[in-house]
PDB file of N, CA and C in Angstrom:
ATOM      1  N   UNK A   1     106.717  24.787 179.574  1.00 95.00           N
ATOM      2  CA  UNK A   1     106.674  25.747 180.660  1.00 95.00           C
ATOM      3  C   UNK A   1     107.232  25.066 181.911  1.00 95.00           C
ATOM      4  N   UNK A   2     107.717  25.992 182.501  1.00 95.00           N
ATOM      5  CA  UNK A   2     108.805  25.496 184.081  1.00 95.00           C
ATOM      6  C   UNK A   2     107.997  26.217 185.204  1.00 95.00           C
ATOM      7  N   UNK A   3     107.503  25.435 186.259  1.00 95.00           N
ATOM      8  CA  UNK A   3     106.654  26.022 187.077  1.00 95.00           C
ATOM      9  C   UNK A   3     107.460  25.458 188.580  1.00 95.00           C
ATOM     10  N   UNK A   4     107.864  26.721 189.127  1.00 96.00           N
ATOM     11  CA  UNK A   4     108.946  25.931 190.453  1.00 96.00           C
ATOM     12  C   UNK A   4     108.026  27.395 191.776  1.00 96.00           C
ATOM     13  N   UNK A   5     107.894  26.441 192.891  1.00 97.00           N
ATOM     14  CA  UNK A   5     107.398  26.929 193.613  1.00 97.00           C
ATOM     15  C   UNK A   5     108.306  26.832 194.766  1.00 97.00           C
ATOM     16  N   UNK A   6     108.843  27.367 195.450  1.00 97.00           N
ATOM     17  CA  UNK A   6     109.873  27.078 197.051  1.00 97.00           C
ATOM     18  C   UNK A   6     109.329  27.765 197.976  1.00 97.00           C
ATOM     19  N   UNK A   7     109.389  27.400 199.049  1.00 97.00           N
ATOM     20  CA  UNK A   7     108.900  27.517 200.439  1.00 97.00           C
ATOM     21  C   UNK A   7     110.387  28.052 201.494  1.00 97.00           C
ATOM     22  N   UNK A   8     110.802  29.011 201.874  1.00 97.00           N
ATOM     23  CA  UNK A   8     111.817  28.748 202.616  1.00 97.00           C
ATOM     24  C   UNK A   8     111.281  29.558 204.324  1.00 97.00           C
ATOM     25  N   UNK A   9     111.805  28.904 205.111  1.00 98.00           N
ATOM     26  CA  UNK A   9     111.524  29.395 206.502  1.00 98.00           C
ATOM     27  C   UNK A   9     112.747  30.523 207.008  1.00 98.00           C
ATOM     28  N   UNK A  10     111.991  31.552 207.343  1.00 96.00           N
ATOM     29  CA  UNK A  10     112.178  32.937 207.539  1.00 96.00           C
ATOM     30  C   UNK A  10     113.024  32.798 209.068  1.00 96.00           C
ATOM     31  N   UNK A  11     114.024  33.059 209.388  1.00 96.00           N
ATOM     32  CA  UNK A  11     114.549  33.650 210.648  1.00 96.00           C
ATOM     33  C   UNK A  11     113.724  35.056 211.055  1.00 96.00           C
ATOM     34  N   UNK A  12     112.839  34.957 211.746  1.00 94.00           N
ATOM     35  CA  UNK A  12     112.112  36.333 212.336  1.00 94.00           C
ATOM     36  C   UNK A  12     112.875  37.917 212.339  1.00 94.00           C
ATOM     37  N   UNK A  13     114.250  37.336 213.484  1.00 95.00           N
ATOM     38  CA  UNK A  13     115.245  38.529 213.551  1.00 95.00           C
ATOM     39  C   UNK A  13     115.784  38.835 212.306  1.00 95.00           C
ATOM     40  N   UNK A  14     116.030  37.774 211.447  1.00 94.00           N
ATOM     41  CA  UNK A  14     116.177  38.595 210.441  1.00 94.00           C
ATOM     42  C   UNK A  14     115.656  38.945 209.036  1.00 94.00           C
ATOM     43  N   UNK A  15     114.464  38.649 209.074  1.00 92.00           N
ATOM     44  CA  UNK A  15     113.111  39.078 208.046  1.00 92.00           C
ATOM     45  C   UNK A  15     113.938  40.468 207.286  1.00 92.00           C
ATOM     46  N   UNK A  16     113.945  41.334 208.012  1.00 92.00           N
ATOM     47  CA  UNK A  16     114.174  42.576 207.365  1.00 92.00           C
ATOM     48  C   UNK A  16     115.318  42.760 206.372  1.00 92.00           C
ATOM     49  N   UNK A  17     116.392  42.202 206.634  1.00 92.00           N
ATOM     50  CA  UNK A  17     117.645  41.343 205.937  1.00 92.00           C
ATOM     51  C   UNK A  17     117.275  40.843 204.979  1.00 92.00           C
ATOM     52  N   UNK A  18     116.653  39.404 204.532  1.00 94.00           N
ATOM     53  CA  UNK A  18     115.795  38.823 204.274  1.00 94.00           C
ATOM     54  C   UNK A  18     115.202  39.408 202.723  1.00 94.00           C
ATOM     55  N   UNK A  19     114.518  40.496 203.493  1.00 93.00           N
ATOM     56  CA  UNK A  19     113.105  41.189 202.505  1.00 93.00           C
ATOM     57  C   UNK A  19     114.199  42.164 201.362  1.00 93.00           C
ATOM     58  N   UNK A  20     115.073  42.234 202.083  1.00 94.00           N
ATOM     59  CA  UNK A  20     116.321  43.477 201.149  1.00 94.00           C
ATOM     60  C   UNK A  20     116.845  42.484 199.893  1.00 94.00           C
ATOM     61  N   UNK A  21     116.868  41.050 200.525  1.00 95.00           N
ATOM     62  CA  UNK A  21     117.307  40.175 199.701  1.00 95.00           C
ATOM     63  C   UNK A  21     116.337  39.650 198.178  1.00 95.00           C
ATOM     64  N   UNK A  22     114.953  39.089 198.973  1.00 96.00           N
ATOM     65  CA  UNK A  22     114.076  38.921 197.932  1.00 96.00           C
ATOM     66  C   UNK A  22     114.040  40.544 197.148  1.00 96.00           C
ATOM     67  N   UNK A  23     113.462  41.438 197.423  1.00 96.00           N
ATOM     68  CA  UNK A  23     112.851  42.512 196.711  1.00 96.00           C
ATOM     69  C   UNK A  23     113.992  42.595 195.664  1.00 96.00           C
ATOM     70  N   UNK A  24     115.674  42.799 196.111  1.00 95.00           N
ATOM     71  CA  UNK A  24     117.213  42.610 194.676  1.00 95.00           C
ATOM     72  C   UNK A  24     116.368  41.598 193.719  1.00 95.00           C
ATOM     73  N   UNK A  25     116.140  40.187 194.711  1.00 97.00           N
ATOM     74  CA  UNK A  25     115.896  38.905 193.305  1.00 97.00           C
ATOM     75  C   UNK A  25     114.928  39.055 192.596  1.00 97.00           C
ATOM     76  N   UNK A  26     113.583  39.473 192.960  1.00 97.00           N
ATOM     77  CA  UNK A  26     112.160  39.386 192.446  1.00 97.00           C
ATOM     78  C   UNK A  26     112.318  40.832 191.332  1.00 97.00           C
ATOM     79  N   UNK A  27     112.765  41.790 191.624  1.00 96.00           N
ATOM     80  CA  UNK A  27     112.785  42.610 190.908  1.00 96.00           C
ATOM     81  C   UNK A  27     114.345  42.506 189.803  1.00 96.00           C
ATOM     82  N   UNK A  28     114.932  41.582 189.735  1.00 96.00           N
ATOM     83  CA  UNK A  28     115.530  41.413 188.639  1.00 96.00           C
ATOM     84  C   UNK A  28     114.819  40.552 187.862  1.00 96.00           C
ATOM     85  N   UNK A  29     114.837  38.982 188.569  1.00 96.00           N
ATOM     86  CA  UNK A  29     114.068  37.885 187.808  1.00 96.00           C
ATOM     87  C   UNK A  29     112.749  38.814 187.210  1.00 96.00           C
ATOM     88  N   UNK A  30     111.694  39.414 187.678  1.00 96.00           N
ATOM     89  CA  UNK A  30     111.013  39.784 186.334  1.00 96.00           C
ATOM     90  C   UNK A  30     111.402  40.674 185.405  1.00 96.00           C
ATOM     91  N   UNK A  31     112.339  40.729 185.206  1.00 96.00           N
ATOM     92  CA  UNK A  31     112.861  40.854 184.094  1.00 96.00           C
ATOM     93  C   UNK A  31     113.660  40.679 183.080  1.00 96.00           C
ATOM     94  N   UNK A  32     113.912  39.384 183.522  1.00 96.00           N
ATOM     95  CA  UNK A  32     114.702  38.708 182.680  1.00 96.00           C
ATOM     96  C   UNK A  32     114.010  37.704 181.491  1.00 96.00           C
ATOM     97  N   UNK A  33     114.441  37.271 180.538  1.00 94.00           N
ATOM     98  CA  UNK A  33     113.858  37.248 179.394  1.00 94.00           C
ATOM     99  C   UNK A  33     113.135  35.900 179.571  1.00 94.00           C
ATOM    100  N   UNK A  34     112.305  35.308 179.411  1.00 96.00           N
ATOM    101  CA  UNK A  34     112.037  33.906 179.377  1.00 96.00           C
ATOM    102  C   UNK A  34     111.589  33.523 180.330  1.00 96.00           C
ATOM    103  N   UNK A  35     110.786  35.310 182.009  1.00 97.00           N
ATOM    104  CA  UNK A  35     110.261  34.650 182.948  1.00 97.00           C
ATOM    105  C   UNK A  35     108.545  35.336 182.814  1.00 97.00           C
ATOM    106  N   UNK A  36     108.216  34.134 182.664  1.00 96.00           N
ATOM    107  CA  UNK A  36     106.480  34.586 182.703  1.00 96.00           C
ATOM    108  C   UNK A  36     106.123  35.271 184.030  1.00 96.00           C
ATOM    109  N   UNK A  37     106.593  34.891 185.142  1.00 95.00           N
ATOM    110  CA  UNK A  37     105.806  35.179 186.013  1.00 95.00           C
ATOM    111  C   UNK A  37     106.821  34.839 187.509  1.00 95.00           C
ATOM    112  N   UNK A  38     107.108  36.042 188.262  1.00 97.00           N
ATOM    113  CA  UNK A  38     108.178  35.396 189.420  1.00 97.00           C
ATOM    114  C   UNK A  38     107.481  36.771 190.922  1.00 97.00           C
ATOM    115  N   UNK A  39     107.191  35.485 191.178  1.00 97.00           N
ATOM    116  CA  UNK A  39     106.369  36.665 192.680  1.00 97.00           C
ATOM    117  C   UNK A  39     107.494  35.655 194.018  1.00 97.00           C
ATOM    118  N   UNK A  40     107.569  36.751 195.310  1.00 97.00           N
ATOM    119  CA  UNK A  40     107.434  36.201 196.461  1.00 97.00           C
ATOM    120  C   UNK A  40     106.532  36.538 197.204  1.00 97.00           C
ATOM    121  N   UNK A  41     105.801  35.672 198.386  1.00 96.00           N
ATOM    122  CA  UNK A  41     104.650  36.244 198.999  1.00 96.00           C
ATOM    123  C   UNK A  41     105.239  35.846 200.541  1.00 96.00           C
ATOM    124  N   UNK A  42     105.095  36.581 201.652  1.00 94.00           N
ATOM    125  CA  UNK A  42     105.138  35.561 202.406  1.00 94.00           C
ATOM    126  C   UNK A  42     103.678  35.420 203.002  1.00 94.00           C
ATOM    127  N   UNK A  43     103.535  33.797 203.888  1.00 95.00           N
ATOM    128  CA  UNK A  43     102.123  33.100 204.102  1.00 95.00           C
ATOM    129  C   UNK A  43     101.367  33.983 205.056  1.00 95.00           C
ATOM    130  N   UNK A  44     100.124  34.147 204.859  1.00 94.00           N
ATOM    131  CA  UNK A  44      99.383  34.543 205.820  1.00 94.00           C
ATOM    132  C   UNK A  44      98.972  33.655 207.039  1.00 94.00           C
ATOM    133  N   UNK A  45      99.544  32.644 207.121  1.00 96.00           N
ATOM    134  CA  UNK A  45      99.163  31.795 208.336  1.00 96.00           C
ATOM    135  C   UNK A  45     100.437  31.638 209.217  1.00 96.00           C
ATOM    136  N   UNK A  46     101.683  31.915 208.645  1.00 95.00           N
ATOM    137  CA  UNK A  46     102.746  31.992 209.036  1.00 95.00           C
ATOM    138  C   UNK A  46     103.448  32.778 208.236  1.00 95.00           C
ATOM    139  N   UNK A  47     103.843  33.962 208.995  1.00 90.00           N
ATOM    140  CA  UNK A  47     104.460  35.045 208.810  1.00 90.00           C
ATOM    141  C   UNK A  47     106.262  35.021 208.548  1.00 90.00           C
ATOM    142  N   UNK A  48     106.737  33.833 209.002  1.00 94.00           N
ATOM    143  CA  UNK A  48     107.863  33.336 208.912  1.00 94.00           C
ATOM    144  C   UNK A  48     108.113  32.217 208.038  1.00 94.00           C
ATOM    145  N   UNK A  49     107.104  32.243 206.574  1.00 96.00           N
ATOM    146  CA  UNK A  49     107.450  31.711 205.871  1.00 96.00           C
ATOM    147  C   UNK A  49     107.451  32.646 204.053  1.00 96.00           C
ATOM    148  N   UNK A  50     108.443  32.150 203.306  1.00 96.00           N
ATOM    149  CA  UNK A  50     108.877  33.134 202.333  1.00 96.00           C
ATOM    150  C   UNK A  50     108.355  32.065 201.264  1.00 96.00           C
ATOM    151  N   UNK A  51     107.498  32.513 200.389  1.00 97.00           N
ATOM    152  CA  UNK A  51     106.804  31.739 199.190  1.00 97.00           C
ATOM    153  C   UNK A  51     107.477  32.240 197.691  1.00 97.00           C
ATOM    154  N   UNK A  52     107.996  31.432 196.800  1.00 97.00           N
ATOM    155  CA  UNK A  52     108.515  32.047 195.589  1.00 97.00           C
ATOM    156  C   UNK A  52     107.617  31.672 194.589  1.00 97.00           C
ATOM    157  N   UNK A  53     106.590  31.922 193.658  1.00 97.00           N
ATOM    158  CA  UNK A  53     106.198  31.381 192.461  1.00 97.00           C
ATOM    159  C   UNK A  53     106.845  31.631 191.519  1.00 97.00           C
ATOM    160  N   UNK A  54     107.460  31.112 190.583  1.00 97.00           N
ATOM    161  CA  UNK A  54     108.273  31.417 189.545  1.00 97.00           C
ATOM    162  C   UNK A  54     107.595  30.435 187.718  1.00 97.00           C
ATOM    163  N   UNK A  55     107.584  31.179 187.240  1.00 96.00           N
ATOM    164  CA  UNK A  55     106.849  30.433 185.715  1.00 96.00           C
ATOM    165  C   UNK A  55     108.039  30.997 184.575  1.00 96.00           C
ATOM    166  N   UNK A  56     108.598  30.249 184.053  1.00 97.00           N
ATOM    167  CA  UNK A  56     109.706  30.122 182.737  1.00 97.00           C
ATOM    168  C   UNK A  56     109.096  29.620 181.429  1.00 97.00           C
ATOM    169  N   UNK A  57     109.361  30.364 180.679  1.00 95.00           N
ATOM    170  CA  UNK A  57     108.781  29.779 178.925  1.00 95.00           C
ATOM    171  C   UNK A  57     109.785  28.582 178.712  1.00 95.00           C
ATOM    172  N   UNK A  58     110.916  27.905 179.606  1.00 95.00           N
ATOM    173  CA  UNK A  58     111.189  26.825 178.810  1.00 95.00           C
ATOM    174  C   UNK A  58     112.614  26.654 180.140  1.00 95.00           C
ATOM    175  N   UNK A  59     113.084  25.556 179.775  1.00 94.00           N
ATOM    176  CA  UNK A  59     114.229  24.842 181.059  1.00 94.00           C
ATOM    177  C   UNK A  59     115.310  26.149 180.886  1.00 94.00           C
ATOM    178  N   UNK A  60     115.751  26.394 179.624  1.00 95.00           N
ATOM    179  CA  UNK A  60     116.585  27.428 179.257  1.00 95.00           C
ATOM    180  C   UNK A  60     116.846  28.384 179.947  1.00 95.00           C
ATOM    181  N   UNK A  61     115.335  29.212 180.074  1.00 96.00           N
ATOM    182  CA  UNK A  61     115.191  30.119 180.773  1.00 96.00           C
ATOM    183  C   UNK A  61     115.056  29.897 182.258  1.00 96.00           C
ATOM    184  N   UNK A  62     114.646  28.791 182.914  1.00 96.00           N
ATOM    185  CA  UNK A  62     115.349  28.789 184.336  1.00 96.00           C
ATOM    186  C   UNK A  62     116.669  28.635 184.377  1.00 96.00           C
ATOM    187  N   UNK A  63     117.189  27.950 183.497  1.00 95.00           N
ATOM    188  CA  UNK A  63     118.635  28.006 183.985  1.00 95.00           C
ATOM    189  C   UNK A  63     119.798  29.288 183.589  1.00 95.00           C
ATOM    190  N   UNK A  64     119.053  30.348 182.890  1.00 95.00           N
ATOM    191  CA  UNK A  64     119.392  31.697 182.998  1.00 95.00           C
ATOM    192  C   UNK A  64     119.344  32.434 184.095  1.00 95.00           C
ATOM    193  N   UNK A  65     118.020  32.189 185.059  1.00 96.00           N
ATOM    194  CA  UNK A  65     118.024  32.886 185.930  1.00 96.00           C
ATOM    195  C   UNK A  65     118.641  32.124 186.867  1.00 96.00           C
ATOM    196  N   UNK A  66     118.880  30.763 187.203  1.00 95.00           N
ATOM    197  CA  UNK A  66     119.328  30.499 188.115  1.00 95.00           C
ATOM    198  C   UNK A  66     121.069  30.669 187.895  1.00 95.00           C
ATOM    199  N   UNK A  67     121.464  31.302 186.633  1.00 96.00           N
ATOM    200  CA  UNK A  67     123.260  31.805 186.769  1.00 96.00           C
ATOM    201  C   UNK A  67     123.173  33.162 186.635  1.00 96.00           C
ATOM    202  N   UNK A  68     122.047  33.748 186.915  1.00 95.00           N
ATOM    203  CA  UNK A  68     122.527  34.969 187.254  1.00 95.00           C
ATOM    204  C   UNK A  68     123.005  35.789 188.226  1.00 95.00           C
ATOM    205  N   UNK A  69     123.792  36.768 188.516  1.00 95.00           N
ATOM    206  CA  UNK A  69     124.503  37.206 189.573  1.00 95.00           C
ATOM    207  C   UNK A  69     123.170  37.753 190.981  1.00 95.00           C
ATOM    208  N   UNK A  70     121.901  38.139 190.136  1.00 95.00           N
ATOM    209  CA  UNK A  70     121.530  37.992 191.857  1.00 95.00           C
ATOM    210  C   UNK A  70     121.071  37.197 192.217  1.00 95.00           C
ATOM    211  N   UNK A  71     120.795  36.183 191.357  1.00 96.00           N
ATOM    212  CA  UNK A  71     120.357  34.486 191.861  1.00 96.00           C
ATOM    213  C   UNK A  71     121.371  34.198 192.925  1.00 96.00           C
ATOM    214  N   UNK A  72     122.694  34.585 192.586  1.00 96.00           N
ATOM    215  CA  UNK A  72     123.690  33.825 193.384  1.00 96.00           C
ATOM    216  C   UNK A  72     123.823  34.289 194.300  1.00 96.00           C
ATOM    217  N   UNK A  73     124.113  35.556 194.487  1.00 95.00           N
ATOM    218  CA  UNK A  73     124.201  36.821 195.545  1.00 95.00           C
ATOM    219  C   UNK A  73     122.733  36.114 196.413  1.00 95.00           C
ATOM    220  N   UNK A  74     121.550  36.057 196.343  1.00 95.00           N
ATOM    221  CA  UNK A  74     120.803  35.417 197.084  1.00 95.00           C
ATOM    222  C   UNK A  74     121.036  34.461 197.828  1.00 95.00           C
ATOM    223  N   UNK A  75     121.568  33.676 196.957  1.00 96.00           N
ATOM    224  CA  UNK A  75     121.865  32.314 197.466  1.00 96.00           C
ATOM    225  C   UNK A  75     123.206  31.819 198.422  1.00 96.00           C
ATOM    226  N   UNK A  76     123.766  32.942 197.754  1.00 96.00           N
ATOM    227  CA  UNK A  76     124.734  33.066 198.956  1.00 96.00           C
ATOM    228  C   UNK A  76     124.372  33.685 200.414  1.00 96.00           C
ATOM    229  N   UNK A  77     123.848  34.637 200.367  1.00 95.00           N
ATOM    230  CA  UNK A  77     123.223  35.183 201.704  1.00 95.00           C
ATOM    231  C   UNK A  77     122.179  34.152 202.522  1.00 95.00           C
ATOM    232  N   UNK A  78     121.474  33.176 201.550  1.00 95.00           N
ATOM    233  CA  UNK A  78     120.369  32.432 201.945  1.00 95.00           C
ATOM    234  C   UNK A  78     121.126  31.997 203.788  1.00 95.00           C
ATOM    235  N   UNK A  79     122.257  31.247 204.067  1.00 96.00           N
ATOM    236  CA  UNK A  79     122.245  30.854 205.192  1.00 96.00           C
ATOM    237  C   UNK A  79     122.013  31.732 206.241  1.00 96.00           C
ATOM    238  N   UNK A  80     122.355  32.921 205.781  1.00 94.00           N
ATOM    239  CA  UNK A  80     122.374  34.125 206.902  1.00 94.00           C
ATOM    240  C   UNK A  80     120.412  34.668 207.569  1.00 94.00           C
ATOM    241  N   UNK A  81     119.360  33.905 206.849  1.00 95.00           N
ATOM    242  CA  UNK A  81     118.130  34.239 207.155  1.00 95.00           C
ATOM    243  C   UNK A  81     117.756  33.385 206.896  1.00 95.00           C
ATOM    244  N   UNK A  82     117.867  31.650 206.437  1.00 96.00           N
ATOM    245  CA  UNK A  82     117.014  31.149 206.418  1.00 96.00           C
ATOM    246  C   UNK A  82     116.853  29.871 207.739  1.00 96.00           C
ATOM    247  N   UNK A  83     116.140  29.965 208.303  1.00 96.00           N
ATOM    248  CA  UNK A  83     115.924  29.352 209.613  1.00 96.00           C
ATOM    249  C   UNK A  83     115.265  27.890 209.214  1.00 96.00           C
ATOM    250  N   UNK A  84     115.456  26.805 208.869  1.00 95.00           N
ATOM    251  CA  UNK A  84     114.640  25.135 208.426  1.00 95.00           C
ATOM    252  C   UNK A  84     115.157  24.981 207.201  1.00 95.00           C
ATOM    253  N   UNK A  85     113.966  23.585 206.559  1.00 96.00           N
ATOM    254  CA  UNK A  85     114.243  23.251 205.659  1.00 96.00           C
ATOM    255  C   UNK A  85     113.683  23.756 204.593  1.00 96.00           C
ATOM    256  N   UNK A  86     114.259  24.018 203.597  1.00 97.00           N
ATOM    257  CA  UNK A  86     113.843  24.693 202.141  1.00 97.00           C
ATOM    258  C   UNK A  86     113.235  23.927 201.293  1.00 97.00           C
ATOM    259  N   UNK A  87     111.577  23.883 200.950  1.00 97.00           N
ATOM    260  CA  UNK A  87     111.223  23.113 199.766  1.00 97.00           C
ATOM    261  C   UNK A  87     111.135  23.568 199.007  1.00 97.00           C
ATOM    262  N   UNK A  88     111.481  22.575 197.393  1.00 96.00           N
ATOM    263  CA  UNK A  88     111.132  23.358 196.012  1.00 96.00           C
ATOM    264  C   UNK A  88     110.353  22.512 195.501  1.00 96.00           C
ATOM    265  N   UNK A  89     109.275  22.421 194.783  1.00 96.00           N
ATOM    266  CA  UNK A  89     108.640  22.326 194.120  1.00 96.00           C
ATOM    267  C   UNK A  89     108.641  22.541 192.536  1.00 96.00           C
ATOM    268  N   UNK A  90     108.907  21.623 191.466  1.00 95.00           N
ATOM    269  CA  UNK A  90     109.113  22.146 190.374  1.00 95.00           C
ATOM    270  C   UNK A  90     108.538  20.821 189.439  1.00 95.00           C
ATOM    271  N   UNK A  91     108.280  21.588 188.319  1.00 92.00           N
ATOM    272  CA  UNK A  91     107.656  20.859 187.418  1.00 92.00           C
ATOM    273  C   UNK A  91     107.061  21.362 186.325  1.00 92.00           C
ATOM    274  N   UNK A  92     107.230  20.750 184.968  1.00 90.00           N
ATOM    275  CA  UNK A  92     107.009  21.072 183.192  1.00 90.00           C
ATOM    276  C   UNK A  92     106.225  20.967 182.756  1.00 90.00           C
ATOM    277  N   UNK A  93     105.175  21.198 182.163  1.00 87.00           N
ATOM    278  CA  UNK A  93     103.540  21.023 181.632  1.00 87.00           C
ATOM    279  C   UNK A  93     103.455  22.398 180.674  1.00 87.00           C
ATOM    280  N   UNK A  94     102.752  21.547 179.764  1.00 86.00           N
ATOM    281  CA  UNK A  94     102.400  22.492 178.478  1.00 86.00           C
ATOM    282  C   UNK A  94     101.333  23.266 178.674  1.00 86.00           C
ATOM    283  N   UNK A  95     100.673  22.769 179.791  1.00 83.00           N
ATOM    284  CA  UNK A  95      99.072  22.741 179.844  1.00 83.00           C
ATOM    285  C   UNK A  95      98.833  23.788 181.163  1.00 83.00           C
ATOM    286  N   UNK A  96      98.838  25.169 180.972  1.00 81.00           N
ATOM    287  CA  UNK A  96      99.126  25.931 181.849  1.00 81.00           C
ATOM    288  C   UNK A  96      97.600  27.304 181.515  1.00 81.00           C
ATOM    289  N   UNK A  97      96.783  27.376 182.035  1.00 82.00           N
ATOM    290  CA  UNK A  97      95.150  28.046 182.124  1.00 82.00           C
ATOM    291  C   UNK A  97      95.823  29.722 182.790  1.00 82.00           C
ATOM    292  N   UNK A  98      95.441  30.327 182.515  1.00 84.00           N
ATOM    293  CA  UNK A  98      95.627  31.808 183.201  1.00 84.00           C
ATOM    294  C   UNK A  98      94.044  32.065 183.517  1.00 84.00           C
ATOM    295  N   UNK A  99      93.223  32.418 183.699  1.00 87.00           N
ATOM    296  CA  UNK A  99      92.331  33.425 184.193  1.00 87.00           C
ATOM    297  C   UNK A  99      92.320  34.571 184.511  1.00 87.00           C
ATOM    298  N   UNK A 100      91.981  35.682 184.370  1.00 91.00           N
ATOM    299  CA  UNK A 100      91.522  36.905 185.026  1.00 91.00           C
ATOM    300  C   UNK A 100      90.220  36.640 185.312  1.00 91.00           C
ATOM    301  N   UNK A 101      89.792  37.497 186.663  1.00 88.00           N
ATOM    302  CA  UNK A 101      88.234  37.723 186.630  1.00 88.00           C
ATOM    303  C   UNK A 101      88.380  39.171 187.996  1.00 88.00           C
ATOM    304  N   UNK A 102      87.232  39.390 188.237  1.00 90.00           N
ATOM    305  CA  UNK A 102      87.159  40.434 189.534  1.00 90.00           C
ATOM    306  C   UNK A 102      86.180  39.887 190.670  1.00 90.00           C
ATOM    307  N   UNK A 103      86.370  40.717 191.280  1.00 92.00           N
ATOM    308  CA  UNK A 103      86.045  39.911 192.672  1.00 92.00           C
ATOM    309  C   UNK A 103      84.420  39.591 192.692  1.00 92.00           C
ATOM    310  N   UNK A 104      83.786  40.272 191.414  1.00 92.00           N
ATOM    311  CA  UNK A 104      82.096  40.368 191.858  1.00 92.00           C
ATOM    312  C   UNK A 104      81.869  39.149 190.647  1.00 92.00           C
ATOM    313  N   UNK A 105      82.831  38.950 190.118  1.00 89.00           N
ATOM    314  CA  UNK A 105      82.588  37.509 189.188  1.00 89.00           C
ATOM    315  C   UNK A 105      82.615  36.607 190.107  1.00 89.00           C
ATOM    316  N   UNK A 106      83.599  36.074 191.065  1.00 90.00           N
ATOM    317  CA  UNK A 106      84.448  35.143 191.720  1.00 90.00           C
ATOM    318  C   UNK A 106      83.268  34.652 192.766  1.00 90.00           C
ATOM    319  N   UNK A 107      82.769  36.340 193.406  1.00 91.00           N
ATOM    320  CA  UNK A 107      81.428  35.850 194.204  1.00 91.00           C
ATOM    321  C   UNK A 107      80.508  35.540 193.443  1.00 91.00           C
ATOM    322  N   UNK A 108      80.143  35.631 192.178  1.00 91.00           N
ATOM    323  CA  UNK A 108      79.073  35.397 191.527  1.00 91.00           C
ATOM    324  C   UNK A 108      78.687  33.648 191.101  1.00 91.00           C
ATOM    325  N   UNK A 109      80.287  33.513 190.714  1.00 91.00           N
ATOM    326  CA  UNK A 109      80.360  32.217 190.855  1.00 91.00           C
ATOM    327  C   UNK A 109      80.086  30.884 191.422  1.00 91.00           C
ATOM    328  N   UNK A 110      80.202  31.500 193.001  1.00 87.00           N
ATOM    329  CA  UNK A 110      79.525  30.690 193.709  1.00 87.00           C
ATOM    330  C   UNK A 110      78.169  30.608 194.249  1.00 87.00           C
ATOM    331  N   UNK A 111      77.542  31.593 193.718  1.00 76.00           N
ATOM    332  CA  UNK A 111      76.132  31.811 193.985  1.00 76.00           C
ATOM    333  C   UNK A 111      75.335  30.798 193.187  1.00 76.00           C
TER     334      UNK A 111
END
């Protein structure tokens, strides 16, 4: 499993630009074959930052999505909204836990 997390810093003015961009990528990447799991969030502590979680069944399959045409189309636009430096985060482990629970478990938990 391929677990890549990126951080990129948001140009404010052009967030809205931006959001036209992720919503093309996020809504292709899940659906492309070989992606477990591909969210963007942006942070609640900073509003001008763009969060990607992305989970792949295998290297293969990231490197499918990363040649695909709206990977690139993203990535090409990236200079036009992204304001700093871009971190990625990535890394392979077999050893990957899912959970579900609901919120009256989660509090229960800590009781």
């Amino acid at each position: 499993v391929i677990v890549v997390r990126t951080t990129i810093p948001i140009d404010p003015a052009s967030r809205e630009r931006a959001m036209g961009h992720v919503e093309e990528l996020v809504d292709h990447a899940q659906r492309e074959a070989g992606t477990v799991r591909y969210r963007a969030a942006m942070d609640v502590t900073n509003p001008s930052l763009l969060h990607f979680f992305e989970q792949y069944e295998d290297a293969a399959a990231a490197e499918v999505h990363a040649e695909s045409e709206p990977y690139r189309q993203f990535m090409s636009a990236l200079p036009e909204f992204a304001d700093g430096s871009i971190e990625t985060v990535q890394f392979e482990t077999d050893d990957v836990h899912v959970s579900e629970f609901t919120a009256t478990d989660a509090a229960n938990a800590v009781e």
